[in-house]
C-alpha positions as a printed Julia matrix, in Angstrom:
225×3 Matrix{Float64}:
  83.54  132.07   62.37
  83.87  128.47   63.6
  87.04  129.35   65.54
  85.3   132.27   67.22
  82.37  130.08   68.26
  84.69  127.42   69.65
  86.55  130.05   71.68
  83.27  131.32   73.12
  82.24  127.77   74.05
  85.64  127.15   75.65
  85.45  130.34   77.71
  81.92  129.55   78.84
  82.91  126.01   79.84
  85.95  127.36   81.7
  83.8   129.77   83.72
  81.51  126.9    84.69
  84.18  124.29   85.44
  86.76  126.34   87.32
  84.75  127.48   90.33
  82.87  124.21   90.78
  85.4   121.46   90.05
  88.95  122.78   90.25
  91.0   122.98   93.43
  93.78  125.46   94.07
  97.4   125.02   95.11
 100.32  127.36   95.73
 103.8   127.15   94.23
 106.28  127.31   97.11
 109.53  127.06   95.2
 110.92  126.47   91.7
 114.23  124.81   90.9
 115.39  124.83   87.31
 117.93  122.06   86.86
 121.2   122.9    85.18
 120.51  120.26   82.51
 117.92  122.65   81.05
 115.41  119.82   80.72
 113.8   119.65   84.15
 111.88  121.97   86.44
 111.29  120.8    89.99
 108.32  122.41   91.74
 107.35  122.4    95.42
 103.6   122.72   96.0
 101.23  123.38   98.86
  97.87  121.67   98.3
  95.69  122.68  101.27
  92.57  121.01   99.83
  94.18  117.56   99.56
  94.42  114.99  102.37
  97.74  113.25  101.74
  97.24  110.83  104.62
  95.11  108.87  102.13
  98.04  108.35   99.75
  98.64  104.63  100.2
  99.36  104.11   96.49
 101.7   105.98   94.18
  99.51  109.07   93.65
  98.94  111.35   90.72
  97.71  114.92   90.39
  95.57  115.97   87.44
  96.84  119.51   86.93
  95.25  122.19   84.77
  98.16  124.07   83.14
  95.85  125.55   80.51
  92.2   126.28   79.85
  90.37  122.95   79.67
  93.74  121.19   79.39
  94.73  118.6    81.99
  97.94  116.68   82.54
  98.75  113.97   85.08
 101.89  114.27   87.22
 103.29  111.98   89.9
 104.07  113.83   93.16
 106.92  112.75   95.4
 108.4   113.77   98.73
 105.0   114.62  100.15
 104.37  115.63  103.74
 100.79  115.05  104.89
 101.13  117.33  107.92
 101.99  120.39  105.82
 100.13  119.24  102.67
 103.22  119.77  100.53
 104.79  117.74   97.73
 107.07  118.11   94.72
 106.79  117.52   90.97
 109.13  117.1    88.03
 108.11  118.78   84.79
 110.13  118.16   81.64
 110.44  121.22   79.41
 112.41  119.85   76.46
 109.36  119.83   74.18
 107.12  122.78   73.43
 103.59  122.43   74.72
 100.96  123.94   76.98
 102.37  122.29   80.11
 106.05  123.03   79.44
 105.35  126.67   78.52
 103.26  127.02   81.66
 106.05  125.56   83.8
 108.7   127.84   82.27
 106.8   130.94   83.37
 105.86  129.69   86.82
 107.28  131.39   89.9
 107.06  131.04   93.66
 103.78  132.37   95.01
 101.78  131.51   91.91
  98.47  129.73   92.28
  97.73  126.68   90.16
  94.59  124.71   89.51
  94.15  120.97   89.66
  91.13  118.79   89.12
  91.89  115.93   91.49
  94.43  113.65   93.13
  94.07  109.9    93.05
  96.03  106.65   93.24
  97.7   104.88   90.33
  96.8   101.45   91.78
 100.51  100.88   92.42
 101.43  100.08   96.01
 104.42   98.16   97.34
 104.04   94.55   98.45
 103.73   94.5   102.26
 106.62   92.08  102.88
 108.75   91.48   99.76
 111.85   93.33   98.64
 110.62   96.12   96.37
 112.66   96.76   93.22
 111.74   99.75   91.08
 113.02   99.92   87.51
 112.41  103.02   85.41
 113.81  105.62   83.06
 114.36  109.37   83.12
 110.66  110.03   82.51
 109.63  108.15   85.64
 111.94  109.44   88.38
 109.02  110.87   90.37
 107.25  107.51   90.24
 110.34  105.72   91.57
 110.79  108.25   94.38
 107.1   107.94   95.32
 107.4   104.14   95.38
 110.45  104.47   97.6
 108.55  106.74  100.0
 105.71  104.22  100.31
 108.04  101.29  101.01
 108.45  100.74  104.75
 110.92  100.11  106.14
 112.99  101.85  103.48
 115.58   99.08  103.66
 113.14   96.98  101.6
 113.56   99.27   98.59
 116.08   98.91   95.78
 116.12   99.69   92.09
 117.7   101.35   89.09
 116.92  104.26   86.79
 118.06  104.58   83.19
 119.28  108.16   82.66
 121.29  108.64   79.48
 121.95  112.37   80.03
 125.11  112.65   82.14
 124.21  116.04   83.65
 120.72  114.87   84.66
 122.22  111.74   86.21
 124.72  113.82   88.17
 122.08  116.24   89.44
 119.69  113.47   90.46
 122.37  111.75   92.53
 123.32  115.08   94.13
 119.78  116.18   94.98
 118.19  112.98   96.28
 118.97  110.4    98.91
 117.96  107.14   97.3
 119.34  103.62   96.86
 118.5   103.81   93.14
 121.44  102.92   90.91
 121.77  105.17   87.85
 122.68  103.42   84.6
 123.36  105.11   81.22
 121.6   102.59   78.96
 119.45   99.49   78.96
 122.37   97.1    78.47
 123.91   98.42   81.69
 120.6    97.97   83.47
 120.44   94.36   82.28
 124.02   93.76   83.52
 123.18   95.39   86.85
 120.06   93.27   87.21
 121.85   90.01   86.32
 124.4    90.66   89.08
 121.89   91.42   91.84
 120.79   87.86   92.56
 117.4    88.75   93.99
 115.32   86.04   95.64
 112.78   84.84   93.07
 110.1    84.11   95.65
 110.37   87.26   97.76
 111.1    90.08   95.32
 108.43   92.26   93.7
 109.41   94.35   90.66
 107.72   97.58   89.65
 108.34   98.8    86.1
 107.7   102.39   85.07
 108.69  104.6    82.16
 108.1   104.38   78.43
 106.17  101.44   77.01
 109.03   99.77   75.16
 111.27   99.89   78.2
 108.62   98.23   80.37
 107.85   95.53   77.83
 111.52   94.61   77.34
 112.33   94.6    81.05
 109.26   92.51   81.85
 110.31   89.97   79.23
 113.82   89.81   80.72
 112.55   89.4    84.28
 110.18   86.62   83.23
 113.06   84.83   81.48
 115.03   84.99   84.74
 112.2    83.29   86.61
 110.71   86.34   88.34
 106.92   86.14   88.42
 106.04   89.15   90.6
 106.39   91.89   87.99
 104.1    94.93   88.13
 103.6    97.44   85.3
């Protein structure tokens, strides 16, 4: 009885929320990576003004009824109102199951787009450090950094096939490393200017905490989480 009542409440709330709050986008293309872990989606979001994206943005998608999930878009084009997303499908869940069944031409709902309060320093060298869960964030940060010669960074991708595909599919100065020790070695050899380098850390919590601690020990003070 309780389950039935909850379902009725959920359906009623969905009927109220969808027409009044949710926006609609169109799936332009789907690319399922050979690693079996990643789906890359191209979207058209006609109701979103991407000229306002001065920070790394996020989209609050609605892959299920009254279920929302934040994704970082990258490779956006304000003129055509298009962008791309990465969705990981290694774990079962509402969002991964939704992504697995998505196809070009499908409509999707999203609640909003907004900024993550992460924007590149206007003059410093920008160094992005992340892991395999934050590739979209790193690519978005790269897109916002002008001129692009001010951008550098590294991504920790332990899966060899994912690393290979990322390097094949994207033009980026990001160095791919297989583990955190290699990232530390890479960082120690870069010799960035302490006063004019801004670091941006993204990925899982432990990774960010450990990299921030390392950077602080090396004398870098401009570290953004």
